CSV table of C-alpha atoms in Angstrom, one decimal:
chain,number,residue,atom,x,y,z
A,1,MET,CA,104.2,28.4,-269.1
A,2,ARG,CA,102.6,28.7,-265.4
A,3,VAL,CA,100.2,31.7,-264.7
A,4,VAL,CA,99.5,32.7,-261.3
A,5,VAL,CA,96.8,34.4,-259.9
A,6,PRO,CA,98.0,36.1,-256.6
A,7,PHE,CA,94.9,36.9,-254.1
A,8,ALA,CA,94.8,37.9,-250.9
A,9,ALA,CA,92.2,35.4,-249.0
A,10,GLU,CA,92.2,36.7,-245.5
A,11,ARG,CA,91.3,40.3,-245.8
A,12,PRO,CA,90.5,41.5,-249.3
A,13,LYS,CA,89.6,44.7,-251.0
A,14,THR,CA,89.9,46.9,-247.7
A,15,ARG,CA,89.2,50.1,-249.9
A,16,LEU,CA,85.9,48.5,-251.0
A,17,ASP,CA,85.1,48.9,-246.9
A,18,GLY,CA,82.9,51.6,-247.3
A,19,VAL,CA,80.1,50.1,-249.5
A,20,LEU,CA,80.8,46.2,-248.6
A,21,SER,CA,80.7,44.6,-245.4
A,22,PRO,CA,84.3,42.4,-244.4
A,23,ALA,CA,81.8,39.2,-245.8
A,24,GLU,CA,81.2,41.0,-248.7
A,25,ARG,CA,84.0,42.0,-249.5
A,26,VAL,CA,85.5,38.5,-249.7
A,27,ALA,CA,82.7,37.3,-251.8
A,28,PHE,CA,83.1,40.0,-254.2
A,29,ALA,CA,86.8,39.0,-254.2
A,30,GLN,CA,85.9,35.2,-255.0
A,31,ALA,CA,84.0,36.4,-257.8
A,32,MET,CA,86.6,38.2,-259.6
A,33,LEU,CA,89.1,35.5,-258.8
A,34,ALA,CA,86.8,33.2,-260.2
A,35,ASP,CA,85.5,35.6,-263.3
A,36,VAL,CA,89.5,35.9,-263.9
A,37,LEU,CA,90.5,32.2,-263.8
A,38,GLU,CA,87.8,31.2,-266.0
A,39,ALA,CA,89.1,33.8,-268.2
A,40,LEU,CA,92.4,32.2,-268.3
A,41,GLU,CA,91.4,29.0,-268.8
A,42,GLU,CA,88.8,29.5,-271.7
A,43,GLY,CA,92.3,31.4,-273.3
A,44,GLY,CA,93.8,27.6,-273.1
A,45,GLN,CA,95.9,28.4,-269.5
A,46,THR,CA,96.6,26.2,-266.3
A,47,PRO,CA,96.0,29.0,-263.8
A,48,GLU,CA,96.5,28.4,-260.3
A,49,VAL,CA,95.9,30.9,-257.3
A,50,LEU,CA,98.8,32.0,-255.0
A,51,ALA,CA,96.4,33.5,-251.6
A,52,THR,CA,98.0,34.6,-248.6
A,53,ALA,CA,95.8,31.7,-247.0
A,54,PRO,CA,94.1,28.5,-246.8
A,55,PHE,CA,89.9,29.9,-248.3
A,56,ASP,CA,87.0,28.0,-248.7
A,57,ALA,CA,85.5,29.6,-251.9
A,58,THR,CA,82.0,28.6,-251.0
A,59,ALA,CA,81.3,32.1,-250.3
A,60,VAL,CA,80.9,32.7,-254.1
A,61,SER,CA,77.4,31.5,-255.6
A,62,GLY,CA,78.3,29.1,-258.8
A,63,VAL,CA,81.6,28.4,-257.8
A,64,SER,CA,82.6,24.8,-257.1
A,65,ALA,CA,83.3,23.8,-253.7
A,66,GLY,CA,86.6,22.1,-252.6
A,67,THR,CA,89.2,22.1,-250.7
A,68,GLY,CA,90.5,25.1,-251.2
A,69,SER,CA,89.6,25.3,-255.3
A,70,VAL,CA,88.6,27.7,-257.2
A,71,GLY,CA,86.0,28.1,-260.4
A,72,SER,CA,86.8,24.5,-261.9
A,73,PRO,CA,87.8,21.9,-259.5
A,74,GLU,CA,91.4,21.7,-260.8
A,75,VAL,CA,92.8,25.1,-259.9
A,76,PRO,CA,95.7,24.4,-257.1
A,77,VAL,CA,95.8,26.7,-254.6
A,78,ARG,CA,99.1,27.5,-253.4
A,79,VAL,CA,99.6,29.4,-249.8
A,80,ASP,CA,102.4,31.9,-249.2
A,81,ASP,CA,101.5,33.9,-246.0
A,82,ARG,CA,104.1,36.8,-247.4
A,83,ALA,CA,103.6,40.0,-248.7
A,84,LEU,CA,102.7,40.3,-252.2
A,85,THR,CA,106.2,40.8,-253.9
A,86,PRO,CA,108.3,37.9,-252.2
A,87,ALA,CA,105.6,35.6,-253.0
A,88,VAL,CA,105.5,36.5,-256.5
A,89,ASN,CA,109.5,36.7,-256.7
A,90,ALA,CA,109.7,33.3,-254.8
A,91,VAL,CA,107.3,31.8,-257.7
A,92,LEU,CA,110.2,34.0,-260.2
A,93,GLU,CA,112.8,32.0,-258.5
A,94,ALA,CA,111.9,28.3,-258.4
A,95,SER,CA,110.8,28.7,-262.0
A,96,GLU,CA,112.5,27.6,-265.2
A,97,GLU,CA,109.6,28.6,-267.5
A,98,PRO,CA,108.0,31.4,-268.2
A,99,VAL,CA,105.5,32.7,-265.5
A,100,ALA,CA,102.6,34.9,-265.8
A,101,VAL,CA,101.2,37.0,-263.3
A,102,VAL,CA,97.6,38.4,-263.5
A,103,MET,CA,96.2,40.3,-260.9
A,104,ALA,CA,93.2,38.5,-259.1
A,105,ASP,CA,90.9,41.7,-258.8
A,106,LEU,CA,90.3,41.9,-262.8
A,107,ALA,CA,86.9,41.9,-263.1
A,108,LEU,CA,86.4,43.0,-266.6
A,109,ALA,CA,89.3,40.9,-268.2
A,110,THR,CA,88.7,38.4,-271.2
A,111,PRO,CA,90.1,35.5,-273.0
A,112,ALA,CA,91.4,38.0,-275.7
A,113,ALA,CA,92.7,40.8,-273.4
A,114,LEU,CA,94.6,38.3,-271.8
A,115,GLY,CA,95.3,36.6,-275.2
A,116,GLU,CA,97.3,39.7,-276.2
A,117,LEU,CA,99.5,39.2,-272.7
A,118,PHE,CA,100.6,35.8,-273.6
A,119,ALA,CA,101.4,36.4,-277.6
A,120,ALA,CA,103.5,39.3,-277.0
A,121,GLU,CA,107.1,37.7,-277.2
A,122,GLU,CA,109.4,40.1,-275.4
A,123,GLY,CA,111.5,39.2,-272.4
A,124,VAL,CA,109.0,40.8,-269.8
A,125,VAL,CA,105.4,42.0,-270.9
A,126,LEU,CA,103.3,44.0,-269.0
A,127,ALA,CA,99.6,45.0,-268.5
A,128,PRO,CA,99.7,48.5,-266.9
A,129,GLY,CA,96.9,48.9,-264.7
A,130,CYS,CA,95.6,52.9,-263.9
A,131,GLY,CA,97.4,54.7,-261.9
A,132,GLY,CA,100.9,53.2,-262.6
A,133,GLY,CA,100.4,49.7,-261.1
A,134,THR,CA,101.2,46.5,-262.9
A,135,ASN,CA,98.3,44.2,-263.3
A,136,ALA,CA,99.1,41.5,-265.2
A,137,LEU,CA,102.7,40.5,-266.2
A,138,LEU,CA,104.6,37.6,-268.1
A,139,ALA,CA,108.2,37.1,-267.7
A,140,ARG,CA,110.0,35.0,-270.3
A,141,HIS,CA,113.4,36.5,-268.9
A,142,PRO,CA,114.6,34.4,-266.3
A,143,ASP,CA,116.4,37.3,-264.0
A,144,PHE,CA,112.9,39.7,-263.6
A,145,ARG,CA,111.6,40.0,-260.2
A,146,VAL,CA,108.8,42.0,-259.2
A,147,ASP,CA,108.5,45.5,-257.0
A,148,TYR,CA,104.6,46.0,-256.6
A,149,HIS,CA,104.8,49.1,-254.5
A,150,GLY,CA,104.3,52.3,-255.8
A,151,THR,CA,104.7,53.4,-259.7
A,152,SER,CA,105.6,49.3,-260.4
A,153,PHE,CA,105.0,49.6,-264.0
A,154,LEU,CA,108.1,52.4,-264.1
A,155,ASP,CA,110.3,50.0,-261.9
A,156,HIS,CA,109.5,47.2,-263.8
A,157,CYS,CA,110.6,49.1,-267.1
A,158,GLU,CA,113.4,49.8,-265.2
A,159,ARG,CA,114.1,46.4,-263.9
A,160,ALA,CA,113.6,44.8,-267.5
A,161,ARG,CA,116.3,47.2,-268.9
A,162,SER,CA,118.4,46.3,-266.2
A,163,ILE,CA,118.6,43.1,-267.1
A,164,GLY,CA,118.7,43.6,-270.6
A,165,ALA,CA,115.6,42.3,-271.3
A,166,ARG,CA,112.7,43.9,-274.0
A,167,VAL,CA,110.0,45.1,-272.7
A,168,GLY,CA,106.7,45.1,-274.0
A,169,THR,CA,103.1,46.5,-272.9
A,170,VAL,CA,99.8,45.5,-273.6
A,171,ASP,CA,97.2,48.5,-274.3
A,172,SER,CA,93.7,47.1,-272.9
A,173,PHE,CA,91.3,49.0,-270.6
A,174,ARG,CA,90.1,45.2,-270.0
A,175,LEU,CA,93.4,44.3,-267.7
A,176,ALA,CA,94.4,48.4,-267.0
A,177,THR,CA,91.0,48.5,-264.6
A,178,ASP,CA,91.3,46.7,-261.3
A,179,ILE,CA,88.4,47.0,-258.8
A,180,ASP,CA,90.1,48.5,-255.7
A,181,GLU,CA,87.9,51.5,-254.9
A,182,PRO,CA,83.7,52.1,-254.6
A,183,THR,CA,84.6,54.6,-258.0
A,184,ASP,CA,85.8,51.3,-259.6
A,185,LEU,CA,81.8,49.2,-259.0
A,186,PRO,CA,80.3,51.0,-262.4
A,187,GLU,CA,83.0,49.3,-264.7
A,188,VAL,CA,81.8,46.4,-263.6
A,189,LEU,CA,78.4,46.8,-264.0
A,190,LEU,CA,79.2,48.9,-267.4
A,191,HIS,CA,81.4,46.1,-269.5
A,192,SER,CA,80.6,42.8,-267.6
A,193,GLU,CA,78.0,40.2,-267.1
A,194,ASN,CA,80.4,37.4,-264.8
A,195,ARG,CA,80.0,36.6,-261.8
A,196,ALA,CA,81.4,39.7,-260.3
A,197,ALA,CA,79.3,41.6,-261.9
A,198,ARG,CA,76.0,39.6,-261.0
A,199,TRP,CA,76.6,39.4,-257.6
A,200,LEU,CA,77.0,43.3,-257.1
A,201,ARG,CA,73.8,43.0,-259.2
A,202,ALA,CA,72.1,40.2,-256.5
A,203,ALA,CA,73.7,42.8,-254.0
A,204,GLY,CA,71.3,45.6,-255.0
A,205,PHE,CA,74.1,47.8,-256.9
A,206,SER,CA,73.4,49.4,-260.0
A,207,LEU,CA,74.1,52.2,-261.9
A,208,ALA,CA,73.4,55.7,-261.4
A,209,VAL,CA,74.5,59.0,-263.0
A,210,THR,CA,74.3,62.1,-261.6
A,211,ASP,CA,76.0,65.2,-263.1
A,212,GLY,CA,76.9,63.4,-266.0
A,213,ARG,CA,79.3,60.9,-263.9
A,214,VAL,CA,78.5,57.6,-263.7
A,215,SER,CA,78.6,55.5,-260.2
A,216,VAL,CA,76.7,52.9,-258.4
A,217,ARG,CA,74.5,53.0,-255.8
A,218,ARG,CA,72.6,50.4,-254.0
A,219,GLY,CA,68.9,48.9,-253.5
A,220,GLY,CA,66.7,52.5,-252.8
A,221,GLU,CA,69.4,54.4,-251.8
B,1,MET,CA,86.3,59.1,-293.9
B,2,ARG,CA,85.9,61.8,-291.7
B,3,VAL,CA,87.7,61.8,-288.7
B,4,VAL,CA,86.5,64.6,-286.2
B,5,VAL,CA,88.2,66.3,-282.9
B,6,PRO,CA,86.1,67.9,-281.0
B,7,PHE,CA,87.1,70.4,-278.9
B,8,ALA,CA,85.9,73.0,-276.1
B,9,ALA,CA,88.1,76.0,-277.5
B,10,GLU,CA,87.0,79.0,-274.8
B,11,ARG,CA,86.8,77.1,-271.4
B,12,PRO,CA,88.7,74.1,-272.0
B,13,LYS,CA,89.0,71.3,-269.0
B,14,THR,CA,87.2,72.9,-266.5
B,15,ARG,CA,87.5,70.2,-264.0
B,16,LEU,CA,91.4,70.8,-263.9
B,17,ASP,CA,90.9,74.1,-262.8
B,18,GLY,CA,92.1,72.9,-259.1
B,19,VAL,CA,95.7,72.6,-260.8
B,20,LEU,CA,95.4,75.0,-263.6
B,21,SER,CA,94.9,78.2,-264.4
B,22,PRO,CA,92.3,79.1,-267.3
B,23,ALA,CA,95.4,80.6,-269.0
B,24,GLU,CA,97.0,77.1,-268.2
B,25,ARG,CA,93.8,74.9,-269.0
B,26,VAL,CA,93.8,76.2,-272.8
B,27,ALA,CA,97.7,75.8,-273.1
B,28,PHE,CA,97.2,72.1,-272.0
B,29,ALA,CA,94.1,71.3,-273.7
B,30,GLN,CA,95.8,72.7,-277.2
B,31,ALA,CA,99.1,70.5,-276.0
B,32,MET,CA,96.7,67.5,-276.1
B,33,LEU,CA,95.2,68.0,-279.0
B,34,ALA,CA,98.2,68.1,-280.7
B,35,ASP,CA,98.7,64.9,-279.1
B,36,VAL,CA,95.6,63.6,-280.4
B,37,LEU,CA,96.1,65.0,-284.4
B,38,GLU,CA,99.5,64.2,-284.7
B,39,ALA,CA,98.6,60.3,-283.5
B,40,LEU,CA,95.7,60.5,-286.1
B,41,GLU,CA,98.7,62.2,-288.8
B,42,GLU,CA,100.8,59.7,-288.2
B,43,GLY,CA,97.9,57.2,-288.7
B,44,GLY,CA,97.4,58.0,-291.9
B,45,GLN,CA,94.2,60.1,-291.4
B,46,THR,CA,93.3,63.4,-292.3
B,47,PRO,CA,92.0,64.7,-288.9
B,48,GLU,CA,89.8,67.9,-288.8
B,49,VAL,CA,88.7,70.0,-285.4
B,50,LEU,CA,85.1,70.4,-284.5
B,51,ALA,CA,85.7,73.6,-282.1
B,52,THR,CA,83.1,75.6,-280.2
B,53,ALA,CA,84.9,78.5,-281.6
B,54,PRO,CA,88.0,80.1,-283.5
B,55,PHE,CA,90.7,79.6,-281.3
B,56,ASP,CA,94.9,80.6,-281.5
B,57,ALA,CA,96.7,77.5,-281.4
B,58,THR,CA,100.1,79.0,-280.1
B,59,ALA,CA,99.5,78.9,-276.7
B,60,VAL,CA,100.8,75.4,-277.6
B,61,SER,CA,104.8,75.3,-277.9
B,62,GLY,CA,105.4,73.5,-281.1
B,63,VAL,CA,102.3,73.8,-282.6
B,64,SER,CA,102.1,75.7,-285.8
B,65,ALA,CA,100.3,79.1,-285.3
B,66,GLY,CA,98.2,80.2,-288.0
B,67,THR,CA,94.7,81.3,-288.8
B,68,GLY,CA,93.1,78.6,-286.6
B,69,SER,CA,95.3,75.7,-287.5
B,70,VAL,CA,96.9,72.7,-285.1
B,71,GLY,CA,99.7,71.0,-285.4
B,72,SER,CA,100.4,70.5,-289.2
B,73,PRO,CA,98.9,74.0,-291.1
B,74,GLU,CA,96.8,71.7,-293.1
B,75,VAL,CA,94.6,70.6,-290.1
B,76,PRO,CA,91.4,72.3,-290.9
B,77,VAL,CA,89.3,73.6,-288.0
B,78,ARG,CA,85.3,73.7,-288.1
B,79,VAL,CA,83.3,76.1,-285.7
B,80,ASP,CA,80.1,75.4,-284.6
B,81,ASP,CA,79.5,76.5,-280.9
B,82,ARG,CA,76.6,74.4,-280.2
B,83,ALA,CA,76.6,71.8,-277.6
B,84,LEU,CA,78.9,68.5,-278.3
B,85,THR,CA,76.1,66.5,-279.3
B,86,PRO,CA,74.1,68.4,-281.5
B,87,ALA,CA,77.8,69.7,-283.1
B,88,VAL,CA,78.6,65.9,-283.6
B,89,ASN,CA,75.3,64.9,-285.0
B,90,ALA,CA,74.9,67.7,-287.6
B,91,VAL,CA,78.5,66.5,-288.9
B,92,LEU,CA,76.5,62.9,-289.0
B,93,GLU,CA,73.8,63.3,-290.9
B,94,ALA,CA,75.6,65.6,-293.4
B,95,SER,CA,78.3,63.1,-293.9
B,96,GLU,CA,77.7,60.3,-297.5
B,97,GLU,CA,81.3,58.9,-295.9
B,98,PRO,CA,81.9,56.6,-292.3
B,99,VAL,CA,82.6,59.8,-289.3
B,100,ALA,CA,85.0,59.1,-286.7
B,101,VAL,CA,84.7,61.2,-283.5
B,102,VAL,CA,87.7,61.2,-281.1
B,103,MET,CA,88.1,63.3,-278.4
B,104,ALA,CA,90.5,65.6,-278.0
B,105,ASP,CA,92.1,64.8,-274.4
B,106,LEU,CA,93.4,61.4,-275.0
B,107,ALA,CA,96.9,62.4,-274.6
B,108,LEU,CA,98.1,59.0,-274.4
B,109,ALA,CA,97.1,58.2,-277.7
B,110,THR,CA,98.9,56.1,-280.1
B,111,PRO,CA,98.6,55.5,-284.0
B,112,ALA,CA,98.6,52.0,-282.9
B,113,ALA,CA,95.8,52.1,-280.6
B,114,LEU,CA,93.7,54.4,-282.9
B,115,GLY,CA,94.2,52.0,-285.3
B,116,GLU,CA,92.4,49.6,-283.9
B,117,LEU,CA,89.2,52.2,-284.4
B,118,PHE,CA,89.5,52.4,-288.0
B,119,ALA,CA,90.7,48.7,-288.6
B,120,ALA,CA,87.3,47.4,-287.0
B,121,GLU,CA,84.8,46.8,-289.5
B,122,GLU,CA,81.5,46.7,-287.7
B,123,GLY,CA,78.5,49.8,-288.7
B,124,VAL,CA,79.4,51.1,-284.7
B,125,VAL,CA,82.9,50.8,-283.4
B,126,LEU,CA,83.2,52.2,-280.1
B,127,ALA,CA,86.1,53.0,-277.3
B,128,PRO,CA,85.0,52.9,-274.2
B,129,GLY,CA,86.1,55.6,-271.7
B,130,CYS,CA,86.4,55.0,-267.8
B,131,GLY,CA,83.4,55.7,-266.1
B,132,GLY,CA,81.4,54.9,-269.8
B,133,GLY,CA,82.0,57.7,-271.6
B,134,THR,CA,82.6,57.0,-275.6
B,135,ASN,CA,86.0,58.6,-275.9
B,136,ALA,CA,86.4,57.1,-279.8
B,137,LEU,CA,83.9,55.9,-282.1
B,138,LEU,CA,83.7,54.9,-285.8
B,139,ALA,CA,80.1,55.6,-287.4
B,140,ARG,CA,79.6,53.1,-290.6
B,141,HIS,CA,76.2,53.2,-290.1
B,142,PRO,CA,74.6,56.3,-291.8
B,143,ASP,CA,71.6,56.5,-289.4
B,144,PHE,CA,73.8,56.3,-286.5
B,145,ARG,CA,73.7,59.5,-283.9
B,146,VAL,CA,75.4,60.7,-280.8
B,147,ASP,CA,74.0,61.1,-277.4
B,148,TYR,CA,77.3,62.6,-274.8
B,149,HIS,CA,75.4,63.0,-271.9
B,150,GLY,CA,75.5,60.3,-268.6
B,151,THR,CA,76.8,56.5,-269.4
B,152,SER,CA,77.1,57.4,-273.6
B,153,PHE,CA,78.8,54.2,-274.1
B,154,LEU,CA,75.6,51.9,-273.3
B,155,ASP,CA,73.7,54.7,-274.8
B,156,HIS,CA,75.7,54.1,-277.8
B,157,CYS,CA,75.4,50.9,-277.9
B,158,GLU,CA,71.3,50.9,-277.7
B,159,ARG,CA,71.4,53.7,-280.1
B,160,ALA,CA,73.3,51.0,-282.8
B,161,ARG,CA,70.9,47.9,-281.9
B,162,SER,CA,68.0,50.4,-282.5
B,163,ILE,CA,69.6,50.9,-285.8
B,164,GLY,CA,70.3,47.0,-286.6
B,165,ALA,CA,73.8,48.0,-286.5
B,166,ARG,CA,76.7,45.4,-285.0
B,167,VAL,CA,78.7,46.8,-282.8
B,168,GLY,CA,82.4,46.4,-282.3
B,169,THR,CA,84.4,48.3,-279.2
B,170,VAL,CA,87.8,48.5,-278.8
B,171,ASP,CA,89.9,47.9,-275.8
B,172,SER,CA,92.2,50.2,-275.5
B,173,PHE,CA,93.9,51.7,-272.3
B,174,ARG,CA,95.4,54.6,-273.8
B,175,LEU,CA,91.9,55.2,-276.1
B,176,ALA,CA,89.8,54.6,-272.3
B,177,THR,CA,92.3,57.2,-270.6
B,178,ASP,CA,90.3,60.8,-271.4
B,179,ILE,CA,92.0,63.6,-269.0
B,180,ASP,CA,89.8,65.8,-266.7
B,181,GLU,CA,90.4,65.3,-263.7
B,182,PRO,CA,93.6,66.0,-261.6
B,183,THR,CA,93.9,62.0,-260.6
B,184,ASP,CA,94.4,62.0,-264.5
B,185,LEU,CA,97.4,63.9,-265.0
B,186,PRO,CA,99.5,60.8,-263.5
B,187,GLU,CA,98.6,58.9,-266.7
B,188,VAL,CA,100.3,61.4,-268.8
B,189,LEU,CA,103.5,61.5,-267.3
B,190,LEU,CA,103.3,57.6,-266.8
B,191,HIS,CA,102.7,56.7,-270.1
B,192,SER,CA,103.0,59.8,-272.5
B,193,GLU,CA,106.3,61.4,-274.0
B,194,ASN,CA,104.5,64.3,-276.4
B,195,ARG,CA,103.5,67.4,-276.0
B,196,ALA,CA,101.1,67.5,-273.0
B,197,ALA,CA,103.2,65.2,-270.7
B,198,ARG,CA,106.2,68.1,-271.9
B,199,TRP,CA,103.9,70.6,-271.3
B,200,LEU,CA,103.2,69.6,-267.4
B,201,ARG,CA,106.5,69.0,-266.8
B,202,ALA,CA,107.7,71.9,-268.0
B,203,ALA,CA,104.7,73.8,-265.7
B,204,GLY,CA,106.5,71.8,-262.9
B,205,PHE,CA,104.6,68.6,-262.7
B,206,SER,CA,106.2,65.4,-261.5
B,207,LEU,CA,105.1,62.0,-260.0
B,208,ALA,CA,104.1,61.6,-256.7
B,209,VAL,CA,104.0,58.3,-254.8
B,210,THR,CA,102.0,58.2,-251.2
B,211,ASP,CA,100.5,55.4,-249.2
B,212,GLY,CA,101.0,53.4,-252.8
B,213,ARG,CA,98.7,55.5,-254.3
B,214,VAL,CA,99.9,57.7,-257.6
B,215,SER,CA,99.7,61.8,-258.0
B,216,VAL,CA,101.2,64.6,-259.2
B,217,ARG,CA,102.9,67.3,-257.5
B,218,ARG,CA,103.5,70.7,-258.9
B,219,GLY,CA,106.9,72.2,-257.9
B,220,GLY,CA,108.2,72.2,-254.2
B,221,GLU,CA,105.0,71.6,-253.4
């Protein structure tokens, strides 16, 4: 099985621009990527990064430096500067084995949660994200292709049906929680102790509760 | 095991006031309650409703009417007009058997997802909600008490530790998704075909995708 982790190397996490500088967004995104790769490796997988551009992983404390490597020195990085959908479809088209695609911003991912994805036996297995996205998928059927625009979860269900593939879903809060916006940051501090959580804490973020709702605050703000 | 579903019968779902009238919020909340009760019953449990006031369940099409009954006529309704935390703690104090507490707004709940909660063997089992809440819990330890204010998931973990109870967690997107705000409504349309989803559709709601983000729209708006 190929396990691909797409990564927007150049301008990651633009929706966090209200709370993080461009350089901070790169560092935080790389911390999340490293957490995802580590969870995959701990689960016995051999992930590869599908990056929009070459990148220097030294921005993340605790991540091995190297020529494009992240986490353990063995993780290969393939560069494809196309948008997410055509880049992933190129991998699907070129692969003769099943392909898993796991988003790089699943900061809560654990080997156990990802294991549910890999253990499922359907032709197409989908882990929905909050808001109708597809945060992780496993395509065993050779004709499956992705379309990440809009409510991709529904589109992927429909596409699987159209090629006669059985669809499985993974019911995981950890896989459903992609970290895109400031309102997602509390989940990292609540449910992880890994690199992304440590990066946020080192950058001064902590949980704040106002009117019964949780958010993050930074430093003495 | 006692399985308790707290329900704010009088003014439910106030945070949906921008999109639903007071009467609609009652009907939608009762539809979600009926879905949760049905999922519990299909999973072999015998739930009871812990309501803030007596209520008339006839607002929900497809739900049996009766003197305070919802769903199947056998579901008992206990009224306690106190706030959620003291009302649930009164049940915990009075019960000699394990107690599960499942929120009434888990419109995506399925027998399988709830089954993970009941199958866990720790002294305290928690299903976290988005934003640090506790959407479902199972207290096997007799000294466990709840505090739903703020980030209750962390508080419940701490409380369990303080009484020497082992803590288990249930990693479920379906149980993590409580339907509180307009931005939660797409999840119901995306991932359920049950009463709450049918109620939304009958009220004219449908999915809308704008700038790659999903929301709901109503009628021809």
